[in-house]
Structure formats: C-alpha cells, structure tokens
Amino acid sequence: MKQFKIKTINAIAKEGIGLFDTRFLVDPSETDPEGIVVRSSKVELTQFPNLLAIARAGAGVNNIPVEEATEKGICVFNTPGANANAVVELVYTSLGIWLRNVEKSIEFCQGLTGMNDDEINREVEARKKKFKGEEMAGKTMAVFGLGKIGVGVANAGLHHGMRVFGFDPFPALDNIHHLSPEVTLARSRKEALAQADFISIHMPLNKNTHGYVTEKDFLEFVKPGAVLINYARGPIVDEDAVLAALASDKLRGHVSDFPSVKFLGHDQILVTPHLGASTSESEENCATMAVKELKNYLEFGNIVHSVNFPNIETIPTVDVHTRLTVINRDQPGMIAMISNILGDKHINIKNYTNKSNGTVGYNIIDCAGPVPVDVQEKIAEQEGVLRVRMIPLEIRGRQV
Ligand SMILES: NC(=O)c1ccc[n+]([C@@H]2O[C@H](COP(=O)([O-])OP(=O)(O)OC[C@H]3O[C@@H](n4cnc5c(N)ncnc54)[C@H](O)[C@@H]3O)[C@@H](O)[C@H]2O)c1
Ligand SMILES: O=C(O)[C@H](O)COP(=O)(O)O
C-alpha cells in the first residue's frame, strides 16, 4: 500500500499528528516529503521535488512562497478560523493591559518585595494613582479586515460597550453573516478612522498590505490620541510612520504582537511575542484541521481550504477504479483535451468535476479502469498543464 511521506516543521499539536494513520510516515527530518505541515517557519520549495501539498496550521501564509507553489502544482492549505478566538481574546487582553497600565503596575508590586504587610498597604494606597487607566466602554473601535478574526474583534468590541466601525474592501459573505448588524460598515479608511479611539488591524500580509499603516491614506486620518493594535503581521505597519505618529501625539499608544528593534523599550508600545494563536485550544484546532485537509488531498485529491487552488470535494463512487487529478492554468480547451486523450485510449470517465479560481483549474476525473502511465504523461506534457496525479484508491480495497 502506498505510504505518503509527511514532514512536520515547527511543533504541531499531537491531536493533529495523531490523525495520520498507517498510510502516512510522519517525520520532522523527512528530506523528500509529499506533504508538509507547518506553522510560521519559512518553507523553501526548491529542496522538495516531490512535494504535493503544504498545510499551514494557522491563518497567515506569508511564510510560504504561494505563487511558486502554484507554478509547481503544489496545493497550499490554511486553517481559516481555527485560531480566531485565541486572537480575539488576546487583542482585548493586551488592550486592557495597555489601558490600565497593568504591566507597569505588576512591576511596581514586585518592587514591594521585602516590605511587611503594613508597608506594602501604605505604598499601594499612596502610589496606585500613578497607574490610573481608562475604560473601553463608551469608546469607538475601528477594525480593518473583517475576516474570521476581524469579525470576532468587531463583535467583541460591542460586548465591551463600544461603538464599532469595520472596513474591508473584499469581505467574504460567510464572515459578514457572523458580523453583528450593530457594527457600522465603513466605506473608506477615512470614515473608519475619523472617530476611532482604538484601531485594530486584521488583514493578511501580502504585496498590497505591506506598509498599509503609514502616514498617507491611514495615519493622516486618525483621531488624535488613538491607540493602534496590530495582531496581524509586523510589516503591515510602517514602523517609522508609527514612531513619528507616537512622537507627535497623533497616536497615544501601539499594541503589537511583533517585537522589533525599533519597538522594544519604547514607553508607549506594548509588545507580545507573536502569541496570538498560542493557546492549547487553537493549536489543537489548527493542527487537526491542517492534517485533515492534507489527508483528504493526498488520499482523494479533494481540496478544502486551499489558498491557491479551487476548492472541490467529491467522493469516488464504488465503480471508480482510478482517480486522476489534473492541475492546469485557467485557459480554454483543457477539459476537451483531457477528455479526448482519455477517450482515444477507450478509458471510460465515470465522473468529471472541474473548477477554476480564475488562475488555476482543477479537474477530478474518476475513471472506470486503469489509466496507463503513458496516458498520464501525455496529459502532463500538454501546454497549460501544471501537474497530473493518479490517486491510489487502495484504501477502498482496490489495487491500481
Ligand atoms: N498574531 C497571531 O498570532 C495571528 C493569528 C492568526 C492570524 N494572524 C494574522 O491575521 C490575519 C487575518 O486572519 P483571519 O483568520 O481573520 O483571515 P481571513 O482571511 O479570514 O480575513 C482577512 C480579511 O482581511 C481582508 N483584507 C484583505 N486586504 C484588506 C485591506 N487592504 N483592507 C482591509 N481588509 C483587507 C480580507 O478581505 C479578509 O476579509 C492572517 O492573515 C494572519 O496574518 C495573526
Ligand atoms: O497566521 C497565524 O495563524 C498566526 O500568526 C499564528 O502563527 P503560529 O502558528 O506560528 O503561532
């Protein structure tokens, strides 16, 4: 029976790894994997010529060269929503720490070590005014990026008694259905920022969002004294622009999950060490979702939650002998070409499913009989074809 070689990069929760059965050989030191499960480490594709798929146990895929993967016919998955609640909770925890001076007040309490109880009490009551903070209730929050996390942050803002604006130029219907109707959808960055006391960023890092938070079209519109929160990715924020905004009191504070040379030690900046998704629950959710996606693709060619290929899931019926999958550039004539090559060889197609995402087309072709290697090779060498796979169906009691 075919066994798939899986490489794990980073610590992947055991609840996910445990889902790999005897059809999979899982090893962090695997040098020739067909599948990879990874968190935030950078993935280099040149080292892995037989790689079929990468599952990112998390949301952001900026550590994976997605365009290169597409060209090589490598499917990239992520785990949408699996760590969203962890980030939502930490956004409000960190904002609360910043607003109530919790970090400095803890340091102060630790400094009382060695005093007796009367002395401690006297110091506490005399000095607590230094740590006076402010509340979230009654303030206004602007959320940029209304995806799995942004929707949660926006809804939670209402629960904290705030007025909430949301801005997202490409919202997904599924996410917007979960957004409370009390959140105001802003039509521009300016509208979202003009009244916001707190601004929370929740978009992916890509070539369009690199340096998104800078003076022009963003900081120029903030209400003086706003607090900027970034639990998305460090490079979305232009650090020099934020430092200048803090120096001029345009921003009052910055809360970030991405420490840097420029941010560390700054009195108005609170940083956490990329902790957004680091909870037991979220690590388990991400790992189990990532492993299920990878297994489904390697064993059946099904695609669920891919960021570069169209999503298609079909179950082979009992009369299917061989499942062939073809990844192609989205161009005319591909379905006819594949069907003709199979037809010329008298291979009966039981089911043909095709979908495009505008860049890549994906075909699942369930055949009644075996598909000889020379037929696969002929399809693979046609212009526009990126990759062809014959999926072993031994799992269903077949030998191919
Ligand atoms: N700090 C952490 O540990 C942590 C954890 C999880 C996710 N993240 C980061 O948060 C990002 C968002 O995660 P998610 O699960 O909500 O993803 P998601 O894909 O569900 O949502 C992202 C949203 O951002 C929107 N968007 C894209 N470009 C935009 C722009 N220019 N302006 C406004 N909105 C824009 C998209 O339309 C989408 O709705 C991830 O890509 C990842 O980088 C960080
Ligand atoms: O994009 C994500 O899901 C987060 O940044 C989490 O990254 P991590 O898995 O390395 O904690």
PDB file of N, CA, C and O in Angstrom, residues 217-275:
ATOM      1  N   ASP A 217      -2.925  58.096   3.586  1.00  0.00           N
ATOM      2  CA  ASP A 217      -4.154  57.293   3.498  1.00  0.00           C
ATOM      3  C   ASP A 217      -4.480  56.487   4.752  1.00  0.00           C
ATOM      4  O   ASP A 217      -5.358  55.629   4.744  1.00  0.00           O
ATOM      5  N   PHE A 218      -3.703  56.692   5.825  1.00  0.00           N
ATOM      6  CA  PHE A 218      -4.059  55.972   7.053  1.00  0.00           C
ATOM      7  C   PHE A 218      -3.832  56.874   8.269  1.00  0.00           C
ATOM      8  O   PHE A 218      -4.778  57.481   8.766  1.00  0.00           O
ATOM      9  N   LEU A 219      -2.559  57.007   8.705  1.00  0.00           N
ATOM     10  CA  LEU A 219      -2.330  57.768   9.935  1.00  0.00           C
ATOM     11  C   LEU A 219      -2.776  59.227   9.796  1.00  0.00           C
ATOM     12  O   LEU A 219      -3.169  59.858  10.774  1.00  0.00           O
ATOM     13  N   GLU A 220      -2.753  59.733   8.575  1.00  0.00           N
ATOM     14  CA  GLU A 220      -3.210  61.125   8.376  1.00  0.00           C
ATOM     15  C   GLU A 220      -4.687  61.301   8.770  1.00  0.00           C
ATOM     16  O   GLU A 220      -5.137  62.398   9.045  1.00  0.00           O
ATOM     17  N   PHE A 221      -5.436  60.175   8.805  1.00  0.00           N
ATOM     18  CA  PHE A 221      -6.874  60.275   9.103  1.00  0.00           C
ATOM     19  C   PHE A 221      -7.223  59.960  10.560  1.00  0.00           C
ATOM     20  O   PHE A 221      -8.393  60.031  10.940  1.00  0.00           O
ATOM     21  N   VAL A 222      -6.241  59.514  11.371  1.00  0.00           N
ATOM     22  CA  VAL A 222      -6.631  59.044  12.721  1.00  0.00           C
ATOM     23  C   VAL A 222      -7.046  60.207  13.616  1.00  0.00           C
ATOM     24  O   VAL A 222      -6.575  61.339  13.473  1.00  0.00           O
ATOM     25  N   LYS A 223      -7.918  59.867  14.535  1.00  0.00           N
ATOM     26  CA  LYS A 223      -8.330  60.848  15.549  1.00  0.00           C
ATOM     27  C   LYS A 223      -7.142  61.018  16.506  1.00  0.00           C
ATOM     28  O   LYS A 223      -6.591  60.008  16.965  1.00  0.00           O
ATOM     29  N   PRO A 224      -6.741  62.234  16.828  1.00  0.00           N
ATOM     30  CA  PRO A 224      -5.572  62.408  17.698  1.00  0.00           C
ATOM     31  C   PRO A 224      -5.736  61.635  19.008  1.00  0.00           C
ATOM     32  O   PRO A 224      -6.798  61.670  19.632  1.00  0.00           O
ATOM     33  N   GLY A 225      -4.680  60.898  19.383  1.00  0.00           N
ATOM     34  CA  GLY A 225      -4.701  60.156  20.644  1.00  0.00           C
ATOM     35  C   GLY A 225      -5.212  58.726  20.514  1.00  0.00           C
ATOM     36  O   GLY A 225      -5.448  58.050  21.518  1.00  0.00           O
ATOM     37  N   ALA A 226      -5.350  58.225  19.294  1.00  0.00           N
ATOM     38  CA  ALA A 226      -5.847  56.849  19.117  1.00  0.00           C
ATOM     39  C   ALA A 226      -4.768  55.829  19.503  1.00  0.00           C
ATOM     40  O   ALA A 226      -3.575  56.146  19.538  1.00  0.00           O
ATOM     41  N   VAL A 227      -5.216  54.613  19.807  1.00  0.00           N
ATOM     42  CA  VAL A 227      -4.295  53.501  20.087  1.00  0.00           C
ATOM     43  C   VAL A 227      -4.402  52.514  18.928  1.00  0.00           C
ATOM     44  O   VAL A 227      -5.504  52.105  18.551  1.00  0.00           O
ATOM     45  N   LEU A 228      -3.237  52.151  18.361  1.00  0.00           N
ATOM     46  CA  LEU A 228      -3.193  51.231  17.219  1.00  0.00           C
ATOM     47  C   LEU A 228      -2.828  49.825  17.703  1.00  0.00           C
ATOM     48  O   LEU A 228      -1.858  49.656  18.446  1.00  0.00           O
ATOM     49  N   ILE A 229      -3.611  48.850  17.274  1.00  0.00           N
ATOM     50  CA  ILE A 229      -3.370  47.456  17.691  1.00  0.00           C
ATOM     51  C   ILE A 229      -3.054  46.638  16.442  1.00  0.00           C
ATOM     52  O   ILE A 229      -3.803  46.673  15.464  1.00  0.00           O
ATOM     53  N   ASN A 230      -1.956  45.884  16.492  1.00  0.00           N
ATOM     54  CA  ASN A 230      -1.611  45.045  15.327  1.00  0.00           C
ATOM     55  C   ASN A 230      -1.365  43.605  15.767  1.00  0.00           C
ATOM     56  O   ASN A 230      -0.286  43.275  16.271  1.00  0.00           O
ATOM     57  N   TYR A 231      -2.399  42.771  15.578  1.00  0.00           N
ATOM     58  CA  TYR A 231      -2.233  41.330  15.816  1.00  0.00           C
ATOM     59  C   TYR A 231      -2.299  40.581  14.487  1.00  0.00           C
ATOM     60  O   TYR A 231      -2.629  39.397  14.454  1.00  0.00           O
ATOM     61  N   ALA A 232      -1.945  41.283  13.375  1.00  0.00           N
ATOM     62  CA  ALA A 232      -1.984  40.629  12.049  1.00  0.00           C
ATOM     63  C   ALA A 232      -0.572  40.206  11.653  1.00  0.00           C
ATOM     64  O   ALA A 232      -0.207  39.032  11.806  1.00  0.00           O
ATOM     65  N   ARG A 233       0.252  41.135  11.186  1.00  0.00           N
ATOM     66  CA  ARG A 233       1.642  40.855  10.832  1.00  0.00           C
ATOM     67  C   ARG A 233       2.452  42.136  10.973  1.00  0.00           C
ATOM     68  O   ARG A 233       1.956  43.224  10.619  1.00  0.00           O
ATOM     69  N   GLY A 234       3.712  42.025  11.414  1.00  0.00           N
ATOM     70  CA  GLY A 234       4.558  43.191  11.637  1.00  0.00           C
ATOM     71  C   GLY A 234       4.653  44.121  10.426  1.00  0.00           C
ATOM     72  O   GLY A 234       4.381  45.330  10.527  1.00  0.00           O
ATOM     73  N   PRO A 235       5.037  43.600   9.229  1.00  0.00           N
ATOM     74  CA  PRO A 235       5.299  44.507   8.102  1.00  0.00           C
ATOM     75  C   PRO A 235       4.073  45.222   7.530  1.00  0.00           C
ATOM     76  O   PRO A 235       4.216  46.073   6.655  1.00  0.00           O
ATOM     77  N   ILE A 236       2.870  44.914   8.030  1.00  0.00           N
ATOM     78  CA  ILE A 236       1.692  45.686   7.583  1.00  0.00           C
ATOM     79  C   ILE A 236       1.825  47.128   8.103  1.00  0.00           C
ATOM     80  O   ILE A 236       1.324  48.077   7.516  1.00  0.00           O
ATOM     81  N   VAL A 237       2.565  47.254   9.212  1.00  0.00           N
ATOM     82  CA  VAL A 237       2.736  48.565   9.834  1.00  0.00           C
ATOM     83  C   VAL A 237       4.108  49.141   9.456  1.00  0.00           C
ATOM     84  O   VAL A 237       5.131  48.474   9.598  1.00  0.00           O
ATOM     85  N   ASP A 238       4.114  50.373   8.987  1.00  0.00           N
ATOM     86  CA  ASP A 238       5.364  51.087   8.702  1.00  0.00           C
ATOM     87  C   ASP A 238       5.870  51.617  10.053  1.00  0.00           C
ATOM     88  O   ASP A 238       5.311  52.553  10.622  1.00  0.00           O
ATOM     89  N   GLU A 239       6.929  50.993  10.562  1.00  0.00           N
ATOM     90  CA  GLU A 239       7.369  51.293  11.930  1.00  0.00           C
ATOM     91  C   GLU A 239       7.764  52.760  12.104  1.00  0.00           C
ATOM     92  O   GLU A 239       7.449  53.381  13.129  1.00  0.00           O
ATOM     93  N   ASP A 240       8.466  53.327  11.106  1.00  0.00           N
ATOM     94  CA  ASP A 240       8.912  54.719  11.251  1.00  0.00           C
ATOM     95  C   ASP A 240       7.714  55.666  11.301  1.00  0.00           C
ATOM     96  O   ASP A 240       7.713  56.633  12.066  1.00  0.00           O
ATOM     97  N   ALA A 241       6.693  55.353  10.498  1.00  0.00           N
ATOM     98  CA  ALA A 241       5.498  56.212  10.486  1.00  0.00           C
ATOM     99  C   ALA A 241       4.787  56.129  11.843  1.00  0.00           C
ATOM    100  O   ALA A 241       4.297  57.144  12.363  1.00  0.00           O
ATOM    101  N   VAL A 242       4.753  54.927  12.436  1.00  0.00           N
ATOM    102  CA  VAL A 242       4.098  54.779  13.744  1.00  0.00           C
ATOM    103  C   VAL A 242       4.907  55.509  14.822  1.00  0.00           C
ATOM    104  O   VAL A 242       4.340  56.213  15.671  1.00  0.00           O
ATOM    105  N   LEU A 243       6.241  55.400  14.761  1.00  0.00           N
ATOM    106  CA  LEU A 243       7.070  56.095  15.759  1.00  0.00           C
ATOM    107  C   LEU A 243       6.871  57.610  15.646  1.00  0.00           C
ATOM    108  O   LEU A 243       6.764  58.306  16.660  1.00  0.00           O
ATOM    109  N   ALA A 244       6.773  58.103  14.408  1.00  0.00           N
ATOM    110  CA  ALA A 244       6.560  59.550  14.212  1.00  0.00           C
ATOM    111  C   ALA A 244       5.184  59.955  14.743  1.00  0.00           C
ATOM    112  O   ALA A 244       5.035  61.002  15.387  1.00  0.00           O
ATOM    113  N   ALA A 245       4.186  59.105  14.516  1.00  0.00           N
ATOM    114  CA  ALA A 245       2.821  59.417  14.991  1.00  0.00           C
ATOM    115  C   ALA A 245       2.774  59.396  16.525  1.00  0.00           C
ATOM    116  O   ALA A 245       2.054  60.196  17.136  1.00  0.00           O
ATOM    117  N   LEU A 246       3.549  58.525  17.146  1.00  0.00           N
ATOM    118  CA  LEU A 246       3.600  58.493  18.615  1.00  0.00           C
ATOM    119  C   LEU A 246       4.308  59.754  19.129  1.00  0.00           C
ATOM    120  O   LEU A 246       3.857  60.384  20.093  1.00  0.00           O
ATOM    121  N   ALA A 247       5.391  60.143  18.446  1.00  0.00           N
ATOM    122  CA  ALA A 247       6.165  61.311  18.889  1.00  0.00           C
ATOM    123  C   ALA A 247       5.328  62.586  18.782  1.00  0.00           C
ATOM    124  O   ALA A 247       5.486  63.503  19.597  1.00  0.00           O
ATOM    125  N   SER A 248       4.428  62.638  17.795  1.00  0.00           N
ATOM    126  CA  SER A 248       3.631  63.862  17.609  1.00  0.00           C
ATOM    127  C   SER A 248       2.277  63.779  18.316  1.00  0.00           C
ATOM    128  O   SER A 248       1.422  64.637  18.090  1.00  0.00           O
ATOM    129  N   ASP A 249       2.072  62.724  19.123  1.00  0.00           N
ATOM    130  CA  ASP A 249       0.814  62.517  19.867  1.00  0.00           C
ATOM    131  C   ASP A 249      -0.390  62.250  18.964  1.00  0.00           C
ATOM    132  O   ASP A 249      -1.531  62.274  19.413  1.00  0.00           O
ATOM    133  N   LYS A 250      -0.118  61.984  17.683  1.00  0.00           N
ATOM    134  CA  LYS A 250      -1.231  61.593  16.806  1.00  0.00           C
ATOM    135  C   LYS A 250      -1.741  60.240  17.293  1.00  0.00           C
ATOM    136  O   LYS A 250      -2.935  59.994  17.414  1.00  0.00           O
ATOM    137  N   LEU A 251      -0.772  59.336  17.591  1.00  0.00           N
ATOM    138  CA  LEU A 251      -1.116  58.081  18.268  1.00  0.00           C
ATOM    139  C   LEU A 251      -0.666  58.201  19.716  1.00  0.00           C
ATOM    140  O   LEU A 251       0.389  58.781  20.002  1.00  0.00           O
ATOM    141  N   ARG A 252      -1.467  57.578  20.607  1.00  0.00           N
ATOM    142  CA  ARG A 252      -1.111  57.611  22.030  1.00  0.00           C
ATOM    143  C   ARG A 252      -0.366  56.338  22.414  1.00  0.00           C
ATOM    144  O   ARG A 252       0.419  56.301  23.357  1.00  0.00           O
ATOM    145  N   GLY A 253      -0.655  55.268  21.667  1.00  0.00           N
ATOM    146  CA  GLY A 253      -0.009  54.005  22.017  1.00  0.00           C
ATOM    147  C   GLY A 253      -0.096  53.029  20.865  1.00  0.00           C
ATOM    148  O   GLY A 253      -0.872  53.204  19.917  1.00  0.00           O
ATOM    149  N   HIS A 254       0.745  52.002  20.954  1.00  0.00           N
ATOM    150  CA  HIS A 254       0.715  50.947  19.937  1.00  0.00           C
ATOM    151  C   HIS A 254       0.842  49.605  20.662  1.00  0.00           C
ATOM    152  O   HIS A 254       1.725  49.429  21.510  1.00  0.00           O
ATOM    153  N   VAL A 255      -0.055  48.692  20.347  1.00  0.00           N
ATOM    154  CA  VAL A 255      -0.036  47.346  20.924  1.00  0.00           C
ATOM    155  C   VAL A 255       0.224  46.398  19.766  1.00  0.00           C
ATOM    156  O   VAL A 255      -0.503  46.419  18.771  1.00  0.00           O
ATOM    157  N   SER A 256       1.287  45.584  19.866  1.00  0.00           N
ATOM    158  CA  SER A 256       1.678  44.771  18.709  1.00  0.00           C
ATOM    159  C   SER A 256       2.127  43.384  19.147  1.00  0.00           C
ATOM    160  O   SER A 256       2.721  43.215  20.213  1.00  0.00           O
ATOM    161  N   ASP A 257       1.857  42.410  18.272  1.00  0.00           N
ATOM    162  CA  ASP A 257       2.303  41.031  18.528  1.00  0.00           C
ATOM    163  C   ASP A 257       3.672  40.780  17.883  1.00  0.00           C
ATOM    164  O   ASP A 257       4.105  39.647  17.807  1.00  0.00           O
ATOM    165  N   PHE A 258       4.323  41.860  17.408  1.00  0.00           N
ATOM    166  CA  PHE A 258       5.530  41.672  16.609  1.00  0.00           C
ATOM    167  C   PHE A 258       6.663  42.571  17.103  1.00  0.00           C
ATOM    168  O   PHE A 258       6.850  43.692  16.614  1.00  0.00           O
ATOM    169  N   PRO A 259       7.430  42.085  18.079  1.00  0.00           N
ATOM    170  CA  PRO A 259       8.538  42.886  18.615  1.00  0.00           C
ATOM    171  C   PRO A 259       9.572  43.180  17.519  1.00  0.00           C
ATOM    172  O   PRO A 259       9.729  42.389  16.598  1.00  0.00           O
ATOM    173  N   SER A 260      10.246  44.315  17.635  1.00  0.00           N
ATOM    174  CA  SER A 260      11.293  44.657  16.661  1.00  0.00           C
ATOM    175  C   SER A 260      12.299  45.557  17.360  1.00  0.00           C
ATOM    176  O   SER A 260      12.027  46.086  18.446  1.00  0.00           O
ATOM    177  N   VAL A 261      13.447  45.750  16.714  1.00  0.00           N
ATOM    178  CA  VAL A 261      14.491  46.599  17.298  1.00  0.00           C
ATOM    179  C   VAL A 261      13.912  47.983  17.600  1.00  0.00           C
ATOM    180  O   VAL A 261      14.135  48.551  18.670  1.00  0.00           O
ATOM    181  N   LYS A 262      13.132  48.515  16.655  1.00  0.00           N
ATOM    182  CA  LYS A 262      12.622  49.886  16.820  1.00  0.00           C
ATOM    183  C   LYS A 262      11.535  49.970  17.893  1.00  0.00           C
ATOM    184  O   LYS A 262      11.328  51.016  18.487  1.00  0.00           O
ATOM    185  N   PHE A 263      10.827  48.882  18.128  1.00  0.00           N
ATOM    186  CA  PHE A 263       9.690  48.940  19.061  1.00  0.00           C
ATOM    187  C   PHE A 263      10.076  48.586  20.500  1.00  0.00           C
ATOM    188  O   PHE A 263       9.465  49.088  21.442  1.00  0.00           O
ATOM    189  N   LEU A 264      11.085  47.711  20.650  1.00  0.00           N
ATOM    190  CA  LEU A 264      11.396  47.255  22.013  1.00  0.00           C
ATOM    191  C   LEU A 264      11.889  48.423  22.863  1.00  0.00           C
ATOM    192  O   LEU A 264      12.679  49.244  22.404  1.00  0.00           O
ATOM    193  N   GLY A 265      11.404  48.487  24.102  1.00  0.00           N
ATOM    194  CA  GLY A 265      11.868  49.512  25.039  1.00  0.00           C
ATOM    195  C   GLY A 265      11.135  50.842  24.886  1.00  0.00           C
ATOM    196  O   GLY A 265      11.364  51.759  25.666  1.00  0.00           O
ATOM    197  N   HIS A 266      10.262  50.977  23.894  1.00  0.00           N
ATOM    198  CA  HIS A 266       9.525  52.239  23.701  1.00  0.00           C
ATOM    199  C   HIS A 266       8.403  52.308  24.742  1.00  0.00           C
ATOM    200  O   HIS A 266       7.623  51.366  24.881  1.00  0.00           O
ATOM    201  N   ASP A 267       8.332  53.435  25.434  1.00  0.00           N
ATOM    202  CA  ASP A 267       7.412  53.571  26.555  1.00  0.00           C
ATOM    203  C   ASP A 267       5.935  53.480  26.152  1.00  0.00           C
ATOM    204  O   ASP A 267       5.094  53.083  26.948  1.00  0.00           O
ATOM    205  N   GLN A 268       5.627  53.855  24.917  1.00  0.00           N
ATOM    206  CA  GLN A 268       4.202  53.846  24.511  1.00  0.00           C
ATOM    207  C   GLN A 268       3.826  52.594  23.720  1.00  0.00           C
ATOM    208  O   GLN A 268       2.730  52.515  23.175  1.00  0.00           O
ATOM    209  N   ILE A 269       4.764  51.651  23.624  1.00  0.00           N
ATOM    210  CA  ILE A 269       4.476  50.453  22.817  1.00  0.00           C
ATOM    211  C   ILE A 269       4.501  49.217  23.704  1.00  0.00           C
ATOM    212  O   ILE A 269       5.450  48.989  24.459  1.00  0.00           O
ATOM    213  N   LEU A 270       3.414  48.445  23.602  1.00  0.00           N
ATOM    214  CA  LEU A 270       3.341  47.176  24.343  1.00  0.00           C
ATOM    215  C   LEU A 270       3.480  46.047  23.320  1.00  0.00           C
ATOM    216  O   LEU A 270       2.704  45.998  22.364  1.00  0.00           O
ATOM    217  N   VAL A 271       4.475  45.177  23.504  1.00  0.00           N
ATOM    218  CA  VAL A 271       4.628  44.080  22.533  1.00  0.00           C
ATOM    219  C   VAL A 271       4.483  42.723  23.212  1.00  0.00           C
ATOM    220  O   VAL A 271       4.904  42.525  24.356  1.00  0.00           O
ATOM    221  N   THR A 272       3.897  41.796  22.462  1.00  0.00           N
ATOM    222  CA  THR A 272       3.830  40.391  22.880  1.00  0.00           C
ATOM    223  C   THR A 272       4.559  39.582  21.790  1.00  0.00           C
ATOM    224  O   THR A 272       4.639  40.027  20.647  1.00  0.00           O
ATOM    225  N   PRO A 273       5.087  38.395  22.139  1.00  0.00           N
ATOM    226  CA  PRO A 273       5.933  37.650  21.192  1.00  0.00           C
ATOM    227  C   PRO A 273       5.160  36.743  20.232  1.00  0.00           C
ATOM    228  O   PRO A 273       5.218  35.524  20.364  1.00  0.00           O
ATOM    229  N   HIS A 274       4.454  37.302  19.277  1.00  0.00           N
ATOM    230  CA  HIS A 274       3.660  36.540  18.297  1.00  0.00           C
ATOM    231  C   HIS A 274       2.860  35.440  19.010  1.00  0.00           C
ATOM    232  O   HIS A 274       2.956  34.255  18.672  1.00  0.00           O
ATOM    233  N   LEU A 275       2.059  35.885  19.957  1.00  0.00           N
ATOM    234  CA  LEU A 275       1.350  34.955  20.852  1.00  0.00           C
ATOM    235  C   LEU A 275      -0.100  34.725  20.468  1.00  0.00           C
ATOM    236  O   LEU A 275      -0.791  33.940  21.111  1.00  0.00           O
TER     237      LEU A 275
END
